[in-house]
mmCIF file of C-alpha atoms in Angstrom:
data_model
loop_
_atom_site.group_PDB
_atom_site.id
_atom_site.type_symbol
_atom_site.label_atom_id
_atom_site.label_comp_id
_atom_site.label_asym_id
_atom_site.label_seq_id
_atom_site.Cartn_x
_atom_site.Cartn_y
_atom_site.Cartn_z
ATOM 1 C CA UNK A 809 72.574 97.007 93.756
ATOM 2 C CA UNK A 810 75.156 99.515 94.982
ATOM 3 C CA UNK A 811 75.079 103.007 93.522
ATOM 4 C CA UNK A 812 77.349 106.019 93.828
ATOM 5 C CA UNK A 813 76.216 108.749 96.199
ATOM 6 C CA UNK A 814 78.014 111.691 97.791
ATOM 7 C CA UNK A 815 78.360 112.095 101.524
ATOM 8 C CA UNK A 816 79.541 115.345 103.120
ATOM 9 C CA UNK A 817 82.253 114.807 105.702
ATOM 10 C CA UNK A 818 84.014 117.614 107.533
ATOM 11 C CA UNK A 819 83.542 120.155 104.804
ATOM 12 C CA UNK A 820 84.222 117.898 101.830
ATOM 13 C CA UNK A 821 82.172 115.539 99.748
ATOM 14 C CA UNK A 822 83.224 112.258 98.256
ATOM 15 C CA UNK A 823 81.454 109.325 96.617
ATOM 16 C CA UNK A 824 81.063 105.976 98.320
ATOM 17 C CA UNK A 825 79.368 102.749 97.321
ATOM 18 C CA UNK A 826 76.055 102.050 99.014
ATOM 19 C CA UNK A 827 72.315 101.595 98.592
ATOM 20 C CA UNK A 828 71.299 104.541 100.758
ATOM 21 C CA UNK A 829 72.437 106.482 103.796
ATOM 22 C CA UNK A 830 70.191 105.757 106.786
ATOM 23 C CA UNK A 831 68.629 108.824 108.370
ATOM 24 C CA UNK A 832 69.124 107.373 111.852
ATOM 25 C CA UNK A 833 72.824 106.522 111.701
ATOM 26 C CA UNK A 834 74.065 105.554 115.180
ATOM 27 C CA UNK A 835 76.787 107.817 116.498
ATOM 28 C CA UNK A 836 80.344 106.653 117.006
ATOM 29 C CA UNK A 837 81.984 106.530 120.422
ATOM 30 C CA UNK A 838 85.387 105.493 121.727
ATOM 31 C CA UNK A 839 85.769 103.089 124.638
ATOM 32 C CA UNK A 840 89.205 103.610 126.185
ATOM 33 C CA UNK A 841 91.051 101.014 128.265
ATOM 34 C CA UNK A 842 93.506 103.325 130.003
ATOM 35 C CA UNK A 843 95.403 100.491 131.695
ATOM 36 C CA UNK A 844 96.373 98.865 128.382
ATOM 37 C CA UNK A 845 96.004 101.918 126.103
ATOM 38 C CA UNK A 846 93.453 100.189 123.863
ATOM 39 C CA UNK A 847 91.003 102.353 121.904
ATOM 40 C CA UNK A 848 87.859 100.516 120.792
ATOM 41 C CA UNK A 849 85.508 102.268 118.385
ATOM 42 C CA UNK A 850 81.797 101.528 118.651
ATOM 43 C CA UNK A 851 79.054 102.400 116.175
ATOM 44 C CA UNK A 852 75.851 102.164 118.130
ATOM 45 C CA UNK A 853 76.050 98.841 119.969
ATOM 46 C CA UNK A 854 78.467 97.168 117.536
ATOM 47 C CA UNK A 855 82.262 97.245 117.673
ATOM 48 C CA UNK A 856 84.095 98.597 114.609
ATOM 49 C CA UNK A 857 87.780 98.179 115.456
ATOM 50 C CA UNK A 858 90.355 98.450 118.206
ATOM 51 C CA UNK A 859 93.591 100.416 117.971
ATOM 52 C CA UNK A 860 96.248 98.932 120.221
ATOM 53 C CA UNK A 861 98.319 101.949 121.216
ATOM 54 C CA UNK A 862 99.912 100.059 124.093
ATOM 55 C CA UNK A 863 101.569 96.652 124.116
ATOM 56 C CA UNK A 864 99.472 93.535 123.574
ATOM 57 C CA UNK A 865 100.734 90.705 125.764
ATOM 58 C CA UNK A 866 101.554 87.280 124.391
ATOM 59 C CA UNK A 867 98.629 84.887 124.938
ATOM 60 C CA UNK A 868 99.110 81.805 127.083
ATOM 61 C CA UNK A 869 100.766 79.040 125.091
ATOM 62 C CA UNK A 870 102.404 81.373 122.552
ATOM 63 C CA UNK A 871 106.188 81.346 122.687
ATOM 64 C CA UNK A 872 108.889 83.507 121.190
ATOM 65 C CA UNK A 873 110.592 82.223 118.077
ATOM 66 C CA UNK A 874 114.271 82.671 117.246
ATOM 67 C CA UNK A 875 116.244 83.583 114.161
ATOM 68 C CA UNK A 876 119.177 81.303 113.217
ATOM 69 C CA UNK A 877 121.545 83.703 114.998
ATOM 70 C CA UNK A 878 119.585 83.257 118.227
ATOM 71 C CA UNK A 879 117.766 86.600 118.320
ATOM 72 C CA UNK A 880 114.179 86.270 119.633
ATOM 73 C CA UNK A 881 111.209 87.582 117.660
ATOM 74 C CA UNK A 882 107.429 87.670 117.766
ATOM 75 C CA UNK A 883 106.915 89.084 121.242
ATOM 76 C CA UNK A 884 104.782 91.876 122.660
ATOM 77 C CA UNK A 885 103.997 94.699 120.235
ATOM 78 C CA UNK A 886 101.799 97.754 119.850
ATOM 79 C CA UNK A 887 100.560 100.212 117.218
ATOM 80 C CA UNK A 888 98.155 98.103 115.153
ATOM 81 C CA UNK A 889 94.471 97.442 114.529
ATOM 82 C CA UNK A 890 92.962 94.278 115.988
ATOM 83 C CA UNK A 891 90.248 93.245 116.126
ATOM 84 C CA UNK A 892 88.801 94.746 112.976
ATOM 85 C CA UNK A 893 85.128 93.832 112.872
ATOM 86 C CA UNK A 894 82.676 93.116 110.092
ATOM 87 C CA UNK A 895 79.278 94.742 109.803
ATOM 88 C CA UNK A 896 77.602 92.284 112.174
ATOM 89 C CA UNK A 897 80.309 92.479 114.812
ATOM 90 C CA UNK A 898 82.232 89.460 113.518
ATOM 91 C CA UNK A 899 86.027 89.460 113.896
ATOM 92 C CA UNK A 900 87.917 89.718 110.582
ATOM 93 C CA UNK A 901 91.539 89.870 111.787
ATOM 94 C CA UNK A 902 93.903 87.452 113.531
ATOM 95 C CA UNK A 903 96.556 88.096 116.172
ATOM 96 C CA UNK A 904 99.410 85.910 117.445
ATOM 97 C CA UNK A 905 98.705 83.081 114.938
ATOM 98 C CA UNK A 906 101.299 80.454 113.891
ATOM 99 C CA UNK A 907 103.461 83.380 112.807
ATOM 100 C CA UNK A 908 103.312 85.061 116.232
ATOM 101 C CA UNK A 909 104.510 88.413 114.894
ATOM 102 C CA UNK A 910 101.515 88.715 112.535
ATOM 103 C CA UNK A 911 99.048 91.187 113.955
ATOM 104 C CA UNK A 912 95.682 92.192 112.504
ATOM 105 C CA UNK A 913 96.027 95.158 110.169
ATOM 106 C CA UNK A 914 99.446 96.732 110.563
ATOM 107 C CA UNK A 915 102.277 98.662 108.938
ATOM 108 C CA UNK A 916 105.857 97.478 109.431
ATOM 109 C CA UNK A 917 108.993 96.352 107.618
ATOM 110 C CA UNK A 918 111.419 93.441 107.997
ATOM 111 C CA UNK A 919 114.316 95.773 107.229
ATOM 112 C CA UNK A 920 114.713 98.868 109.384
ATOM 113 C CA UNK A 921 118.174 100.259 108.815
ATOM 114 C CA UNK A 922 119.987 102.656 111.098
ATOM 115 C CA UNK A 923 123.415 103.408 109.676
ATOM 116 C CA UNK A 924 125.233 100.050 109.366
ATOM 117 C CA UNK A 925 122.775 98.106 111.528
ATOM 118 C CA UNK A 926 119.527 96.382 110.540
ATOM 119 C CA UNK A 927 116.619 95.465 112.818
ATOM 120 C CA UNK A 928 113.197 93.960 112.089
ATOM 121 C CA UNK A 929 110.045 95.900 112.983
ATOM 122 C CA UNK A 930 107.945 93.313 111.114
ATOM 123 C CA UNK A 931 109.062 90.435 113.338
ATOM 124 C CA UNK A 932 109.383 92.643 116.447
ATOM 125 C CA UNK A 933 113.129 92.157 116.769
ATOM 126 C CA UNK A 934 115.591 94.831 117.929
ATOM 127 C CA UNK A 935 113.312 97.752 116.992
ATOM 128 C CA UNK A 936 109.915 98.705 118.404
ATOM 129 C CA UNK A 937 107.198 101.292 117.802
ATOM 130 C CA UNK A 938 106.789 102.870 121.236
ATOM 131 C CA UNK A 939 103.642 104.871 122.064
ATOM 132 C CA UNK A 940 104.241 108.575 122.534
ATOM 133 C CA UNK A 941 100.912 110.427 122.487
ATOM 134 C CA UNK A 942 97.285 110.257 121.372
ATOM 135 C CA UNK A 943 97.065 113.630 119.666
ATOM 136 C CA UNK A 944 93.359 113.605 118.800
ATOM 137 C CA UNK A 945 90.349 111.470 119.664
ATOM 138 C CA UNK A 946 86.949 112.452 118.285
ATOM 139 C CA UNK A 947 83.640 110.727 117.634
ATOM 140 C CA UNK A 948 80.355 111.913 116.180
ATOM 141 C CA UNK A 949 77.566 110.963 113.771
ATOM 142 C CA UNK A 950 79.631 111.648 110.624
ATOM 143 C CA UNK A 951 83.133 110.472 111.484
ATOM 144 C CA UNK A 952 85.415 109.055 114.153
ATOM 145 C CA UNK A 953 89.009 110.282 114.305
ATOM 146 C CA UNK A 954 92.127 109.082 116.078
ATOM 147 C CA UNK A 955 95.624 110.557 115.736
ATOM 148 C CA UNK A 956 98.504 108.720 117.357
ATOM 149 C CA UNK A 957 102.229 109.412 117.576
ATOM 150 C CA UNK A 958 104.725 106.583 118.009
ATOM 151 C CA UNK A 959 108.515 106.598 118.002
ATOM 152 C CA UNK A 960 110.571 103.754 116.585
ATOM 153 C CA UNK A 961 113.306 102.878 119.064
ATOM 154 C CA UNK A 962 116.313 100.926 117.866
ATOM 155 C CA UNK A 963 118.347 98.442 119.879
ATOM 156 C CA UNK A 964 117.562 96.226 122.849
ATOM 157 C CA UNK A 965 119.749 98.226 125.206
ATOM 158 C CA UNK A 966 120.014 101.741 123.785
ATOM 159 C CA UNK A 967 116.403 102.185 122.541
ATOM 160 C CA UNK A 968 117.639 104.954 120.244
ATOM 161 C CA UNK A 969 114.790 106.987 118.646
ATOM 162 C CA UNK A 970 115.142 106.845 114.852
ATOM 163 C CA UNK A 971 111.675 107.519 113.344
ATOM 164 C CA UNK A 972 108.589 109.411 114.436
ATOM 165 C CA UNK A 973 105.421 107.797 113.105
ATOM 166 C CA UNK A 974 102.237 109.893 112.961
ATOM 167 C CA UNK A 975 99.083 107.899 112.236
ATOM 168 C CA UNK A 976 95.678 109.371 111.398
ATOM 169 C CA UNK A 977 92.669 107.041 111.393
ATOM 170 C CA UNK A 978 89.333 108.258 110.016
ATOM 171 C CA UNK A 979 86.289 105.998 110.179
ATOM 172 C CA UNK A 980 83.042 106.773 108.361
ATOM 173 C CA UNK A 981 79.532 105.508 109.169
ATOM 174 C CA UNK A 982 78.135 102.237 107.912
ATOM 175 C CA UNK A 983 75.959 102.829 104.865
ATOM 176 C CA UNK A 984 73.429 100.835 102.891
ATOM 177 C CA UNK A 985 70.664 98.400 103.710
ATOM 178 C CA UNK A 986 70.830 95.184 101.649
ATOM 179 C CA UNK A 987 74.586 95.329 101.015
ATOM 180 C CA UNK A 988 76.054 97.475 103.754
ATOM 181 C CA UNK A 989 79.532 98.966 103.677
ATOM 182 C CA UNK A 990 81.978 100.802 105.914
ATOM 183 C CA UNK A 991 85.093 102.794 105.035
ATOM 184 C CA UNK A 992 88.088 103.817 107.083
ATOM 185 C CA UNK A 993 91.279 105.587 106.045
ATOM 186 C CA UNK A 994 94.752 105.071 107.498
ATOM 187 C CA UNK A 995 97.359 107.757 106.812
ATOM 188 C CA UNK A 996 100.842 107.201 108.211
ATOM 189 C CA UNK A 997 103.678 109.733 108.043
ATOM 190 C CA UNK A 998 107.223 108.611 108.811
ATOM 191 C CA UNK A 999 109.886 111.176 109.696
ATOM 192 C CA UNK A 1000 113.463 110.072 110.290
ATOM 193 C CA UNK A 1001 115.007 111.647 113.379
ATOM 194 C CA UNK A 1002 118.581 111.146 112.208
ATOM 195 C CA UNK A 1003 120.722 110.176 109.259
ATOM 196 C CA UNK A 1004 121.175 106.715 107.776
ATOM 197 C CA UNK A 1005 117.588 105.463 108.172
ATOM 198 C CA UNK A 1006 115.837 103.246 105.607
ATOM 199 C CA UNK A 1007 112.972 100.749 105.406
ATOM 200 C CA UNK A 1008 112.747 97.665 103.227
ATOM 201 C CA UNK A 1009 110.940 94.434 102.476
ATOM 202 C CA UNK A 1010 112.220 90.994 103.388
ATOM 203 C CA UNK A 1011 115.300 90.196 101.262
ATOM 204 C CA UNK A 1012 114.397 87.605 98.587
ATOM 205 C CA UNK A 1013 110.755 87.747 99.723
ATOM 206 C CA UNK A 1014 109.875 91.409 99.387
ATOM 207 C CA UNK A 1015 107.064 91.369 101.927
ATOM 208 C CA UNK A 1016 106.396 94.298 104.230
ATOM 209 C CA UNK A 1017 104.267 97.436 104.349
ATOM 210 C CA UNK A 1018 100.536 97.682 105.104
ATOM 211 C CA UNK A 1019 99.472 94.097 105.818
ATOM 212 C CA UNK A 1020 96.172 92.322 106.459
ATOM 213 C CA UNK A 1021 96.163 89.027 108.376
ATOM 214 C CA UNK A 1022 92.656 87.581 108.294
ATOM 215 C CA UNK A 1023 90.990 85.328 110.806
ATOM 216 C CA UNK A 1024 90.667 81.814 109.311
ATOM 217 C CA UNK A 1025 87.379 81.646 107.400
ATOM 218 C CA UNK A 1026 85.599 79.423 104.911
ATOM 219 C CA UNK A 1027 85.690 79.933 101.131
ATOM 220 C CA UNK A 1028 88.526 82.454 101.136
ATOM 221 C CA UNK A 1029 89.269 84.376 97.943
ATOM 222 C CA UNK A 1030 92.096 86.897 97.539
ATOM 223 C CA UNK A 1031 91.959 89.035 94.392
ATOM 224 C CA UNK A 1032 94.833 91.524 93.925
ATOM 225 C CA UNK A 1033 94.589 94.099 91.152
ATOM 226 C CA UNK A 1034 96.947 96.655 89.642
ATOM 227 C CA UNK A 1035 95.715 98.318 86.452
ATOM 228 C CA UNK A 1036 97.740 98.070 83.266
ATOM 229 C CA UNK A 1037 100.320 100.790 82.654
ATOM 230 C CA UNK A 1038 98.144 102.188 79.879
ATOM 231 C CA UNK A 1039 95.299 102.968 82.311
ATOM 232 C CA UNK A 1040 94.844 106.591 83.339
ATOM 233 C CA UNK A 1041 94.294 106.860 86.230
ATOM 234 C CA UNK A 1042 95.863 103.570 87.276
ATOM 235 C CA UNK A 1043 93.997 101.855 90.112
ATOM 236 C CA UNK A 1044 95.456 99.444 92.666
ATOM 237 C CA UNK A 1045 93.691 97.407 95.350
ATOM 238 C CA UNK A 1046 93.269 93.927 96.785
ATOM 239 C CA UNK A 1047 89.979 92.264 97.725
ATOM 240 C CA UNK A 1048 89.713 89.596 100.420
ATOM 241 C CA UNK A 1049 86.350 87.782 100.544
ATOM 242 C CA UNK A 1050 85.337 84.981 102.909
ATOM 243 C CA UNK A 1051 82.573 83.512 105.034
ATOM 244 C CA UNK A 1052 83.800 84.758 108.398
ATOM 245 C CA UNK A 1053 82.634 83.015 111.586
ATOM 246 C CA UNK A 1054 79.608 84.820 112.983
ATOM 247 C CA UNK A 1055 78.816 86.706 109.785
ATOM 248 C CA UNK A 1056 75.328 86.601 108.327
ATOM 249 C CA UNK A 1057 76.645 86.829 104.778
ATOM 250 C CA UNK A 1058 79.825 86.641 102.740
ATOM 251 C CA UNK A 1059 81.971 89.665 103.554
ATOM 252 C CA UNK A 1060 84.796 91.407 101.718
ATOM 253 C CA UNK A 1061 87.649 93.571 102.934
ATOM 254 C CA UNK A 1062 89.185 95.730 100.218
ATOM 255 C CA UNK A 1063 92.512 97.492 100.753
ATOM 256 C CA UNK A 1064 93.002 100.403 98.342
ATOM 257 C CA UNK A 1065 96.321 102.130 97.676
ATOM 258 C CA UNK A 1066 96.364 105.905 97.321
ATOM 259 C CA UNK A 1067 98.008 107.181 94.155
ATOM 260 C CA UNK A 1068 100.157 109.652 96.128
ATOM 261 C CA UNK A 1069 102.061 106.846 97.863
ATOM 262 C CA UNK A 1070 105.771 106.503 97.099
ATOM 263 C CA UNK A 1071 106.403 103.727 94.605
ATOM 264 C CA UNK A 1072 102.756 103.701 93.516
ATOM 265 C CA UNK A 1073 101.352 101.358 92.331
ATOM 266 C CA UNK A 1074 102.799 98.608 94.484
ATOM 267 C CA UNK A 1075 102.473 94.940 93.532
ATOM 268 C CA UNK A 1076 100.729 92.713 96.072
ATOM 269 C CA UNK A 1077 102.238 89.744 97.877
ATOM 270 C CA UNK A 1078 99.559 87.123 98.567
ATOM 271 C CA UNK A 1079 99.888 84.258 101.056
ATOM 272 C CA UNK A 1080 96.587 82.402 100.825
ATOM 273 C CA UNK A 1081 97.772 79.514 103.013
ATOM 274 C CA UNK A 1082 98.014 81.884 105.984
ATOM 275 C CA UNK A 1083 95.156 84.282 105.081
ATOM 276 C CA UNK A 1084 97.485 87.202 104.452
ATOM 277 C CA UNK A 1085 98.264 89.833 101.831
ATOM 278 C CA UNK A 1086 99.872 93.240 101.466
ATOM 279 C CA UNK A 1087 100.828 95.854 98.875
ATOM 280 C CA UNK A 1088 104.521 95.106 99.348
ATOM 281 C CA UNK A 1089 106.236 98.490 99.428
ATOM 282 C CA UNK A 1090 109.134 98.862 98.681
ATOM 283 C CA UNK A 1091 109.570 95.162 97.895
ATOM 284 C CA UNK A 1092 113.006 93.539 97.929
ATOM 285 C CA UNK A 1093 114.784 96.879 98.245
ATOM 286 C CA UNK A 1094 115.509 99.619 100.755
ATOM 287 C CA UNK A 1095 113.734 102.971 100.700
ATOM 288 C CA UNK A 1096 115.683 105.795 102.386
ATOM 289 C CA UNK A 1097 113.992 108.049 104.932
ATOM 290 C CA UNK A 1098 115.997 111.298 104.796
ATOM 291 C CA UNK A 1099 116.325 113.086 108.121
ATOM 292 C CA UNK A 1100 113.476 115.530 108.710
ATOM 293 C CA UNK A 1101 111.706 114.821 105.406
ATOM 294 C CA UNK A 1102 108.276 113.220 105.990
ATOM 295 C CA UNK A 1103 107.156 110.243 103.892
ATOM 296 C CA UNK A 1104 103.407 109.513 103.874
ATOM 297 C CA UNK A 1105 101.621 106.264 103.045
ATOM 298 C CA UNK A 1106 97.834 106.293 102.631
ATOM 299 C CA UNK A 1107 95.448 103.343 102.456
ATOM 300 C CA UNK A 1108 91.683 102.965 102.525
ATOM 301 C CA UNK A 1109 89.856 99.935 103.891
ATOM 302 C CA UNK A 1110 86.383 99.156 102.563
ATOM 303 C CA UNK A 1111 84.446 96.450 104.406
ATOM 304 C CA UNK A 1112 81.356 95.433 102.480
ATOM 305 C CA UNK A 1113 78.741 92.705 102.552
ATOM 306 C CA UNK A 1114 78.921 90.458 99.517
ATOM 307 C CA UNK A 1115 81.552 90.580 96.791
ATOM 308 C CA UNK A 1116 81.829 93.904 94.934
ATOM 309 C CA UNK A 1117 82.162 93.752 91.167
ATOM 310 C CA UNK A 1118 85.277 94.930 89.373
ATOM 311 C CA UNK A 1119 83.397 98.018 88.207
ATOM 312 C CA UNK A 1120 82.348 98.815 91.774
ATOM 313 C CA UNK A 1121 85.955 98.423 92.873
ATOM 314 C CA UNK A 1122 87.104 100.793 90.135
ATOM 315 C CA UNK A 1123 84.547 103.371 91.254
ATOM 316 C CA UNK A 1124 85.555 102.967 94.903
ATOM 317 C CA UNK A 1125 89.225 103.473 94.035
ATOM 318 C CA UNK A 1126 88.406 106.466 91.808
ATOM 319 C CA UNK A 1127 86.524 108.084 94.705
ATOM 320 C CA UNK A 1128 89.585 107.631 96.914
ATOM 321 C CA UNK A 1129 91.987 108.790 94.204
ATOM 322 C CA UNK A 1130 90.373 112.219 93.854
ATOM 323 C CA UNK A 1131 90.503 113.100 97.561
#
């Protein structure tokens, strides 16, 4: 049975769901592949996740696809999390699947407008997130931290910088004994570097935003939730539960929306046939990014053994909401 406890982290306390906090928590550490600019977080001897700051090459046998107008898409990309691991070291994300542009846990949009031109960061076509700088990299017994700066560059030839993306990743220790859990937070701030910039979901489809593409697994269940308008506060999350290969038990990944996000709460798009979902902000519309005015999107990921109850999910969201 999970219960609410409070854990002090960097001068603040917040509640998380667990059975107990082990006294001998293994410390975090970062393993850095400087050649590829991959940052793999370890907790003790087990991997937690990898942030791909540099480009990830196309695997053998994977080919570019093409839009009807001939433009290629789905090639090398960077700035995403994969693999994301479960609590026993099992992989929970997929990369370069049948939709070759799908990539682990990532934030992007099919519509990236610059003045009268539109490119596709989602499909990796005519606009790219280029690595600029790792601004912070810390690891200890209570938290691991990574801050990365990327610049969106528009156009195959001109590579014109249009958006600065600042990402902060905070990962907290695994907690619990019988039903263990792990939390990490992803905060992304987008700042337009010029006029005429906007982001948007796929026209007529609405998909885009923070997206989870799961590794194929048995007994998949995707459970999106947005509280009724009468609820105060109004929670929003999506739970993905499955029997992942290599896991010792059924495992869930919960993606929680923060109530400070623009457009909150955002409805979820669910694609069970390809193991994928996202809170689809801003949907089938364009959201302007005014020059020099930061826009921040915050999400929390909770990986937990078993399937949390709706009440446990409400408590987990409430803990995130108050931070």
